[in-house]
PDB file of C-alpha atoms and ligand atoms in Angstrom:
ATOM      1  CA  UNK A  19      92.875 161.163 115.860  1.00 43.00           C
ATOM      2  CA  UNK A  20      91.402 160.784 112.437  1.00 47.00           C
ATOM      3  CA  UNK A  21      87.860 159.559 112.345  1.00 48.00           C
ATOM      4  CA  UNK A  22      87.086 157.594 109.225  1.00 52.00           C
ATOM      5  CA  UNK A  23      83.692 156.438 108.015  1.00 52.00           C
ATOM      6  CA  UNK A  24      84.569 152.904 108.998  1.00 50.00           C
ATOM      7  CA  UNK A  25      84.691 153.854 112.645  1.00 50.00           C
ATOM      8  CA  UNK A  26      81.504 155.884 112.876  1.00 48.00           C
ATOM      9  CA  UNK A  27      77.871 155.120 113.174  1.00 47.00           C
ATOM     10  CA  UNK A  28      76.230 151.874 112.277  1.00 50.00           C
ATOM     11  CA  UNK A  29      78.960 150.810 109.928  1.00 51.00           C
ATOM     12  CA  UNK A  30      81.131 149.646 112.802  1.00 56.00           C
ATOM     13  CA  UNK A  31      78.573 147.025 113.726  1.00 71.00           C
ATOM     14  CA  UNK A  32      77.295 146.061 110.348  1.00 84.00           C
ATOM     15  CA  UNK A  33      78.464 146.877 106.829  1.00 91.00           C
ATOM     16  CA  UNK A  34      75.627 148.687 105.082  1.00 94.00           C
ATOM     17  CA  UNK A  35      76.314 146.704 101.903  1.00 96.00           C
ATOM     18  CA  UNK A  36      75.205 143.577 103.747  1.00 97.00           C
ATOM     19  CA  UNK A  37      71.504 142.648 103.323  1.00 97.00           C
ATOM     20  CA  UNK A  38      69.719 141.297 106.415  1.00 97.00           C
ATOM     21  CA  UNK A  39      70.816 137.853 107.552  1.00 96.00           C
ATOM     22  CA  UNK A  40      73.947 137.814 105.337  1.00 97.00           C
ATOM     23  CA  UNK A  41      77.667 137.630 106.228  1.00 96.00           C
ATOM     24  CA  UNK A  42      80.747 138.814 104.323  1.00 96.00           C
ATOM     25  CA  UNK A  43      82.505 135.841 102.672  1.00 96.00           C
ATOM     26  CA  UNK A  44      85.607 138.048 102.221  1.00 96.00           C
ATOM     27  CA  UNK A  45      88.204 136.359 100.003  1.00 92.00           C
ATOM     28  CA  UNK A  46      86.226 133.187  99.599  1.00 95.00           C
ATOM     29  CA  UNK A  47      83.924 132.630  96.597  1.00 97.00           C
ATOM     30  CA  UNK A  48      81.867 129.558  97.515  1.00 96.00           C
ATOM     31  CA  UNK A  49      80.877 127.151  94.740  1.00 97.00           C
ATOM     32  CA  UNK A  50      77.279 125.957  94.759  1.00 96.00           C
ATOM     33  CA  UNK A  51      75.392 123.915  92.213  1.00 96.00           C
ATOM     34  CA  UNK A  52      73.167 120.858  92.128  1.00 96.00           C
ATOM     35  CA  UNK A  53      74.447 119.153  88.995  1.00 97.00           C
ATOM     36  CA  UNK A  54      77.820 117.832  87.871  1.00 97.00           C
ATOM     37  CA  UNK A  55      79.995 120.584  86.345  1.00 97.00           C
ATOM     38  CA  UNK A  56      79.521 120.319  82.588  1.00 98.00           C
ATOM     39  CA  UNK A  57      82.421 120.748  80.145  1.00 96.00           C
ATOM     40  CA  UNK A  58      81.201 123.244  77.584  1.00 98.00           C
ATOM     41  CA  UNK A  59      83.399 124.089  74.616  1.00 97.00           C
ATOM     42  CA  UNK A  60      82.942 127.841  73.920  1.00 98.00           C
ATOM     43  CA  UNK A  61      82.959 127.002  70.209  1.00 97.00           C
ATOM     44  CA  UNK A  62      79.794 124.965  70.742  1.00 97.00           C
ATOM     45  CA  UNK A  63      78.111 127.182  73.369  1.00 98.00           C
ATOM     46  CA  UNK A  64      75.047 129.160  72.258  1.00 98.00           C
ATOM     47  CA  UNK A  65      72.560 131.444  73.976  1.00 98.00           C
ATOM     48  CA  UNK A  66      69.001 131.718  72.679  1.00 98.00           C
ATOM     49  CA  UNK A  67      66.117 134.039  73.436  1.00 98.00           C
ATOM     50  CA  UNK A  68      62.727 132.563  72.553  1.00 98.00           C
ATOM     51  CA  UNK A  69      59.077 132.613  73.577  1.00 98.00           C
ATOM     52  CA  UNK A  70      57.199 135.909  73.414  1.00 98.00           C
ATOM     53  CA  UNK A  71      59.669 137.779  71.227  1.00 98.00           C
ATOM     54  CA  UNK A  72      59.250 139.050  67.654  1.00 98.00           C
ATOM     55  CA  UNK A  73      62.705 137.859  66.612  1.00 98.00           C
ATOM     56  CA  UNK A  74      63.776 134.635  68.347  1.00 98.00           C
ATOM     57  CA  UNK A  75      67.579 134.769  68.223  1.00 98.00           C
ATOM     58  CA  UNK A  76      70.448 132.443  69.041  1.00 98.00           C
ATOM     59  CA  UNK A  77      73.965 133.820  69.492  1.00 98.00           C
ATOM     60  CA  UNK A  78      77.262 131.957  69.309  1.00 98.00           C
ATOM     61  CA  UNK A  79      80.353 132.738  71.418  1.00 98.00           C
ATOM     62  CA  UNK A  80      81.766 134.925  68.630  1.00 98.00           C
ATOM     63  CA  UNK A  81      78.455 136.693  68.102  1.00 98.00           C
ATOM     64  CA  UNK A  82      78.001 137.700  71.750  1.00 98.00           C
ATOM     65  CA  UNK A  83      81.636 138.862  71.841  1.00 98.00           C
ATOM     66  CA  UNK A  84      80.917 141.159  68.877  1.00 98.00           C
ATOM     67  CA  UNK A  85      78.167 142.968  70.847  1.00 98.00           C
ATOM     68  CA  UNK A  86      78.870 146.026  73.033  1.00 98.00           C
ATOM     69  CA  UNK A  87      80.524 144.917  76.285  1.00 98.00           C
ATOM     70  CA  UNK A  88      79.015 145.670  79.627  1.00 98.00           C
ATOM     71  CA  UNK A  89      80.501 145.405  83.102  1.00 98.00           C
ATOM     72  CA  UNK A  90      79.045 144.930  86.584  1.00 98.00           C
ATOM     73  CA  UNK A  91      81.041 146.064  89.569  1.00 98.00           C
ATOM     74  CA  UNK A  92      79.405 145.327  92.882  1.00 98.00           C
ATOM     75  CA  UNK A  93      78.186 142.761  95.334  1.00 98.00           C
ATOM     76  CA  UNK A  94      76.544 139.321  95.111  1.00 98.00           C
ATOM     77  CA  UNK A  95      74.349 137.622  97.693  1.00 98.00           C
ATOM     78  CA  UNK A  96      73.624 133.909  98.099  1.00 97.00           C
ATOM     79  CA  UNK A  97      70.534 132.687  99.915  1.00 96.00           C
ATOM     80  CA  UNK A  98      72.780 130.397 102.010  1.00 96.00           C
ATOM     81  CA  UNK A  99      73.811 133.713 103.687  1.00 97.00           C
ATOM     82  CA  UNK A 100      77.180 134.566 102.156  1.00 97.00           C
ATOM     83  CA  UNK A 101      77.645 137.857 100.343  1.00 98.00           C
ATOM     84  CA  UNK A 102      80.697 138.964  98.431  1.00 97.00           C
ATOM     85  CA  UNK A 103      81.571 142.616  97.943  1.00 97.00           C
ATOM     86  CA  UNK A 104      83.245 144.338  95.014  1.00 97.00           C
ATOM     87  CA  UNK A 105      83.060 141.675  92.335  1.00 98.00           C
ATOM     88  CA  UNK A 106      83.671 142.554  88.689  1.00 98.00           C
ATOM     89  CA  UNK A 107      81.928 140.685  85.904  1.00 98.00           C
ATOM     90  CA  UNK A 108      82.081 141.331  82.174  1.00 98.00           C
ATOM     91  CA  UNK A 109      79.876 140.243  79.336  1.00 98.00           C
ATOM     92  CA  UNK A 110      76.863 141.688  77.613  1.00 98.00           C
ATOM     93  CA  UNK A 111      73.773 143.310  79.086  1.00 98.00           C
ATOM     94  CA  UNK A 112      70.512 141.454  78.648  1.00 98.00           C
ATOM     95  CA  UNK A 113      69.119 144.802  77.444  1.00 98.00           C
ATOM     96  CA  UNK A 114      71.349 144.479  74.379  1.00 98.00           C
ATOM     97  CA  UNK A 115      70.137 140.936  73.659  1.00 98.00           C
ATOM     98  CA  UNK A 116      66.473 141.784  74.257  1.00 98.00           C
ATOM     99  CA  UNK A 117      66.741 144.814  71.996  1.00 98.00           C
ATOM    100  CA  UNK A 118      67.620 142.410  69.219  1.00 98.00           C
ATOM    101  CA  UNK A 119      65.011 139.761  70.147  1.00 98.00           C
ATOM    102  CA  UNK A 120      62.228 142.358  70.614  1.00 98.00           C
ATOM    103  CA  UNK A 121      60.015 141.208  73.524  1.00 98.00           C
ATOM    104  CA  UNK A 122      56.316 141.301  72.723  1.00 98.00           C
ATOM    105  CA  UNK A 123      53.939 143.399  74.745  1.00 97.00           C
ATOM    106  CA  UNK A 124      52.585 140.391  76.615  1.00 98.00           C
ATOM    107  CA  UNK A 125      56.020 139.235  77.819  1.00 98.00           C
ATOM    108  CA  UNK A 126      56.097 139.672  81.600  1.00 98.00           C
ATOM    109  CA  UNK A 127      58.262 136.852  82.953  1.00 98.00           C
ATOM    110  CA  UNK A 128      61.315 134.918  81.844  1.00 98.00           C
ATOM    111  CA  UNK A 129      62.647 131.450  82.435  1.00 98.00           C
ATOM    112  CA  UNK A 130      66.422 131.210  82.332  1.00 98.00           C
ATOM    113  CA  UNK A 131      67.871 127.774  81.534  1.00 98.00           C
ATOM    114  CA  UNK A 132      71.174 126.031  81.703  1.00 98.00           C
ATOM    115  CA  UNK A 133      72.164 123.327  79.224  1.00 97.00           C
ATOM    116  CA  UNK A 134      72.261 121.058  82.313  1.00 98.00           C
ATOM    117  CA  UNK A 135      68.497 121.460  82.831  1.00 98.00           C
ATOM    118  CA  UNK A 136      68.714 123.940  85.735  1.00 98.00           C
ATOM    119  CA  UNK A 137      66.097 126.668  85.469  1.00 98.00           C
ATOM    120  CA  UNK A 138      65.068 129.804  87.338  1.00 98.00           C
ATOM    121  CA  UNK A 139      62.236 132.284  86.786  1.00 98.00           C
ATOM    122  CA  UNK A 140      62.456 136.079  86.749  1.00 98.00           C
ATOM    123  CA  UNK A 141      60.058 138.978  86.181  1.00 98.00           C
ATOM    124  CA  UNK A 142      60.955 141.003  83.060  1.00 98.00           C
ATOM    125  CA  UNK A 143      61.540 144.106  85.201  1.00 98.00           C
ATOM    126  CA  UNK A 144      64.371 142.260  86.969  1.00 98.00           C
ATOM    127  CA  UNK A 145      66.262 141.486  83.760  1.00 98.00           C
ATOM    128  CA  UNK A 146      65.839 144.838  81.981  1.00 98.00           C
ATOM    129  CA  UNK A 147      67.028 148.343  82.772  1.00 98.00           C
ATOM    130  CA  UNK A 148      70.729 147.514  83.345  1.00 98.00           C
ATOM    131  CA  UNK A 149      70.125 144.860  86.018  1.00 98.00           C
ATOM    132  CA  UNK A 150      71.073 141.589  84.271  1.00 98.00           C
ATOM    133  CA  UNK A 151      73.897 140.227  82.127  1.00 98.00           C
ATOM    134  CA  UNK A 152      75.342 137.119  80.601  1.00 98.00           C
ATOM    135  CA  UNK A 153      79.005 137.129  81.620  1.00 98.00           C
ATOM    136  CA  UNK A 154      82.207 135.290  80.646  1.00 98.00           C
ATOM    137  CA  UNK A 155      84.731 137.136  82.824  1.00 98.00           C
ATOM    138  CA  UNK A 156      84.960 137.450  86.604  1.00 98.00           C
ATOM    139  CA  UNK A 157      87.493 139.699  88.324  1.00 97.00           C
ATOM    140  CA  UNK A 158      89.406 140.131  85.076  1.00 97.00           C
ATOM    141  CA  UNK A 159      89.818 136.441  84.232  1.00 98.00           C
ATOM    142  CA  UNK A 160      87.777 134.019  82.147  1.00 98.00           C
ATOM    143  CA  UNK A 161      84.837 132.781  84.211  1.00 98.00           C
ATOM    144  CA  UNK A 162      85.972 129.503  85.826  1.00 98.00           C
ATOM    145  CA  UNK A 163      84.055 126.393  84.812  1.00 98.00           C
ATOM    146  CA  UNK A 164      82.995 125.775  88.427  1.00 98.00           C
ATOM    147  CA  UNK A 165      81.403 129.243  88.543  1.00 98.00           C
ATOM    148  CA  UNK A 166      79.394 128.648  85.372  1.00 98.00           C
ATOM    149  CA  UNK A 167      81.947 129.173  82.598  1.00 98.00           C
ATOM    150  CA  UNK A 168      82.119 129.664  79.744  1.00 98.00           C
ATOM    151  CA  UNK A 169      79.026 131.866  80.248  1.00 98.00           C
ATOM    152  CA  UNK A 170      76.624 132.380  83.141  1.00 98.00           C
ATOM    153  CA  UNK A 171      73.726 134.679  83.825  1.00 98.00           C
ATOM    154  CA  UNK A 172      74.235 137.466  86.349  1.00 98.00           C
ATOM    155  CA  UNK A 173      71.320 139.124  88.174  1.00 98.00           C
ATOM    156  CA  UNK A 174      73.195 140.526  91.170  1.00 98.00           C
ATOM    157  CA  UNK A 175      70.346 142.470  92.779  1.00 98.00           C
ATOM    158  CA  UNK A 176      68.568 139.169  93.451  1.00 98.00           C
ATOM    159  CA  UNK A 177      69.818 136.143  95.426  1.00 98.00           C
ATOM    160  CA  UNK A 178      72.477 134.328  93.438  1.00 98.00           C
ATOM    161  CA  UNK A 179      70.325 131.252  92.647  1.00 98.00           C
ATOM    162  CA  UNK A 180      68.742 133.514  89.988  1.00 98.00           C
ATOM    163  CA  UNK A 181      72.148 133.719  88.263  1.00 98.00           C
ATOM    164  CA  UNK A 182      72.063 130.548  86.149  1.00 98.00           C
ATOM    165  CA  UNK A 183      75.442 128.921  85.599  1.00 98.00           C
ATOM    166  CA  UNK A 184      76.262 127.441  82.151  1.00 98.00           C
ATOM    167  CA  UNK A 185      73.376 129.487  80.814  1.00 98.00           C
ATOM    168  CA  UNK A 186      71.929 128.455  77.471  1.00 98.00           C
ATOM    169  CA  UNK A 187      68.821 130.532  77.053  1.00 98.00           C
ATOM    170  CA  UNK A 188      65.912 132.629  78.124  1.00 98.00           C
ATOM    171  CA  UNK A 189      62.255 132.045  77.341  1.00 98.00           C
ATOM    172  CA  UNK A 190      59.870 134.970  77.675  1.00 98.00           C
ATOM    173  CA  UNK A 191      56.382 134.187  78.955  1.00 98.00           C
ATOM    174  CA  UNK A 192      53.110 135.945  79.712  1.00 98.00           C
ATOM    175  CA  UNK A 193      52.834 134.314  83.144  1.00 98.00           C
ATOM    176  CA  UNK A 194      55.174 133.235  85.936  1.00 98.00           C
ATOM    177  CA  UNK A 195      56.380 129.623  86.065  1.00 97.00           C
ATOM    178  CA  UNK A 196      58.630 128.196  88.756  1.00 98.00           C
ATOM    179  CA  UNK A 197      62.176 127.087  88.100  1.00 98.00           C
ATOM    180  CA  UNK A 198      64.239 124.457  89.921  1.00 98.00           C
ATOM    181  CA  UNK A 199      64.675 126.076  93.358  1.00 97.00           C
ATOM    182  CA  UNK A 200      61.352 127.866  93.274  1.00 97.00           C
ATOM    183  CA  UNK A 201      59.539 124.517  92.898  1.00 97.00           C
ATOM    184  CA  UNK A 202      61.608 123.330  95.848  1.00 97.00           C
ATOM    185  CA  UNK A 203      60.387 126.079  98.172  1.00 97.00           C
ATOM    186  CA  UNK A 204      62.513 129.108  97.339  1.00 97.00           C
ATOM    187  CA  UNK A 205      60.921 132.477  96.670  1.00 97.00           C
ATOM    188  CA  UNK A 206      59.663 133.367  93.183  1.00 97.00           C
ATOM    189  CA  UNK A 207      61.536 136.713  93.164  1.00 97.00           C
ATOM    190  CA  UNK A 208      64.370 136.523  95.712  1.00 98.00           C
ATOM    191  CA  UNK A 209      65.179 140.110  96.682  1.00 98.00           C
ATOM    192  CA  UNK A 210      67.927 139.932  99.350  1.00 98.00           C
ATOM    193  CA  UNK A 211      67.049 143.360 100.773  1.00 98.00           C
ATOM    194  CA  UNK A 212      63.494 142.108 101.445  1.00 98.00           C
ATOM    195  CA  UNK A 213      64.885 138.725 102.617  1.00 97.00           C
ATOM    196  CA  UNK A 214      62.699 136.870 100.115  1.00 97.00           C
ATOM    197  CA  UNK A 215      64.345 133.510 100.751  1.00 96.00           C
ATOM    198  CA  UNK A 216      61.422 131.073 100.771  1.00 96.00           C
ATOM    199  CA  UNK A 217      57.902 130.903  99.366  1.00 96.00           C
ATOM    200  CA  UNK A 218      55.741 133.072 101.625  1.00 94.00           C
ATOM    201  CA  UNK A 219      58.581 135.436 102.736  1.00 95.00           C
TER     202      UNK A 219
HETATM  203  N1  MTE B 309      73.125 125.706  86.473  1.00 53.29           N
HETATM  204  C1  MTE B 309      73.069 126.080  87.762  1.00 53.29           C
HETATM  205  N2  MTE B 309      73.145 127.378  88.053  1.00 53.29           N
HETATM  206  C2  MTE B 309      73.112 127.768  89.336  1.00 53.29           C
HETATM  207  C3  MTE B 309      72.961 126.856  90.383  1.00 53.29           C
HETATM  208  C4  MTE B 309      72.872 125.465  90.045  1.00 53.29           C
HETATM  209  O1  MTE B 309      72.699 124.597  90.898  1.00 53.29           O
HETATM  210  N3  MTE B 309      72.949 125.131  88.732  1.00 53.29           N
HETATM  211  N4  MTE B 309      72.907 127.267  91.695  1.00 53.29           N
HETATM  212  C5  MTE B 309      72.584 128.665  91.955  1.00 53.29           C
HETATM  213  C6  MTE B 309      72.917 129.038  93.306  1.00 53.29           C
HETATM  214  S1  MTE B 309      71.913 128.450  94.530  1.00 53.29           S
HETATM  215  C7  MTE B 309      73.956 129.872  93.589  1.00 53.29           C
HETATM  216  S2  MTE B 309      74.216 130.468  95.156  1.00 53.29           S
HETATM  217  C8  MTE B 309      74.919 130.294  92.550  1.00 53.29           C
HETATM  218  C9  MTE B 309      76.319 129.920  92.980  1.00 53.29           C
HETATM  219  O2  MTE B 309      77.220 130.415  92.051  1.00 53.29           O
HETATM  220  P1  MTE B 309      78.781 130.215  92.364  1.00 53.29           P
HETATM  221  O3  MTE B 309      78.996 128.721  92.515  1.00 53.29           O
HETATM  222  O4  MTE B 309      79.498 130.791  91.202  1.00 53.29           O
HETATM  223  O5  MTE B 309      79.056 130.930  93.626  1.00 53.29           O
HETATM  224  O6  MTE B 309      74.641 129.683  91.302  1.00 53.29           O
HETATM  225  C10 MTE B 309      73.273 129.609  90.968  1.00 53.29           C
HETATM  226  N5  MTE B 309      73.191 129.108  89.627  1.00 53.29           N
HETATM  227 MO1   MO B 310      72.540 129.734  96.462  1.00 53.29          MO
END
């Protein structure tokens, strides 16, 4: 009898891609947001980087599409305990955008915003070094409006509330400030492998 990896060791009990306290949502991609889904015409969408940068820059839909494309293939994890394996997202790396905007030495945190008013805070180290994107495609199709289309942020190594839907900009700051869910009790960083769900975790 053939013994495959799936039938040996720990993996039988628990998929090693699953952070503690999470379950595999399989084919389902739950939709979660606190505001009404906005209708955003890509022709009017912009993304701006401001705050502690030498070159504050705003990109249009056409301008971000002219930048080098970057793809994420991997898993996502929501604090409400679902995880989803093997997702593919395409857009542009935040490294590319920050290379243009030129963060200043004192920039240590970022606030990501949606045009709806939703915000979430992130340390600079979590959005640089190939760990964060703005994306307009999911699994080979245009990002659905309900999942943040035309463009959302993607920071897949942190809980998914850090991935702002209908993203409109990023402000770089010297100090940490709390965003929407963080002010409401969620963790300032949100690492699923450390189970940083709530303030104090
Ligand atoms: N603008 C906005 N972005 C948001 C949210 C939100 O309420 N508004 N919710 C966050 C949370 S809690 C999660 S789990 C994911 C859900 O993304 P999905 O609906 O595409 O699964 O979006 C994140 N980004
Ligand atoms: Mo979430």
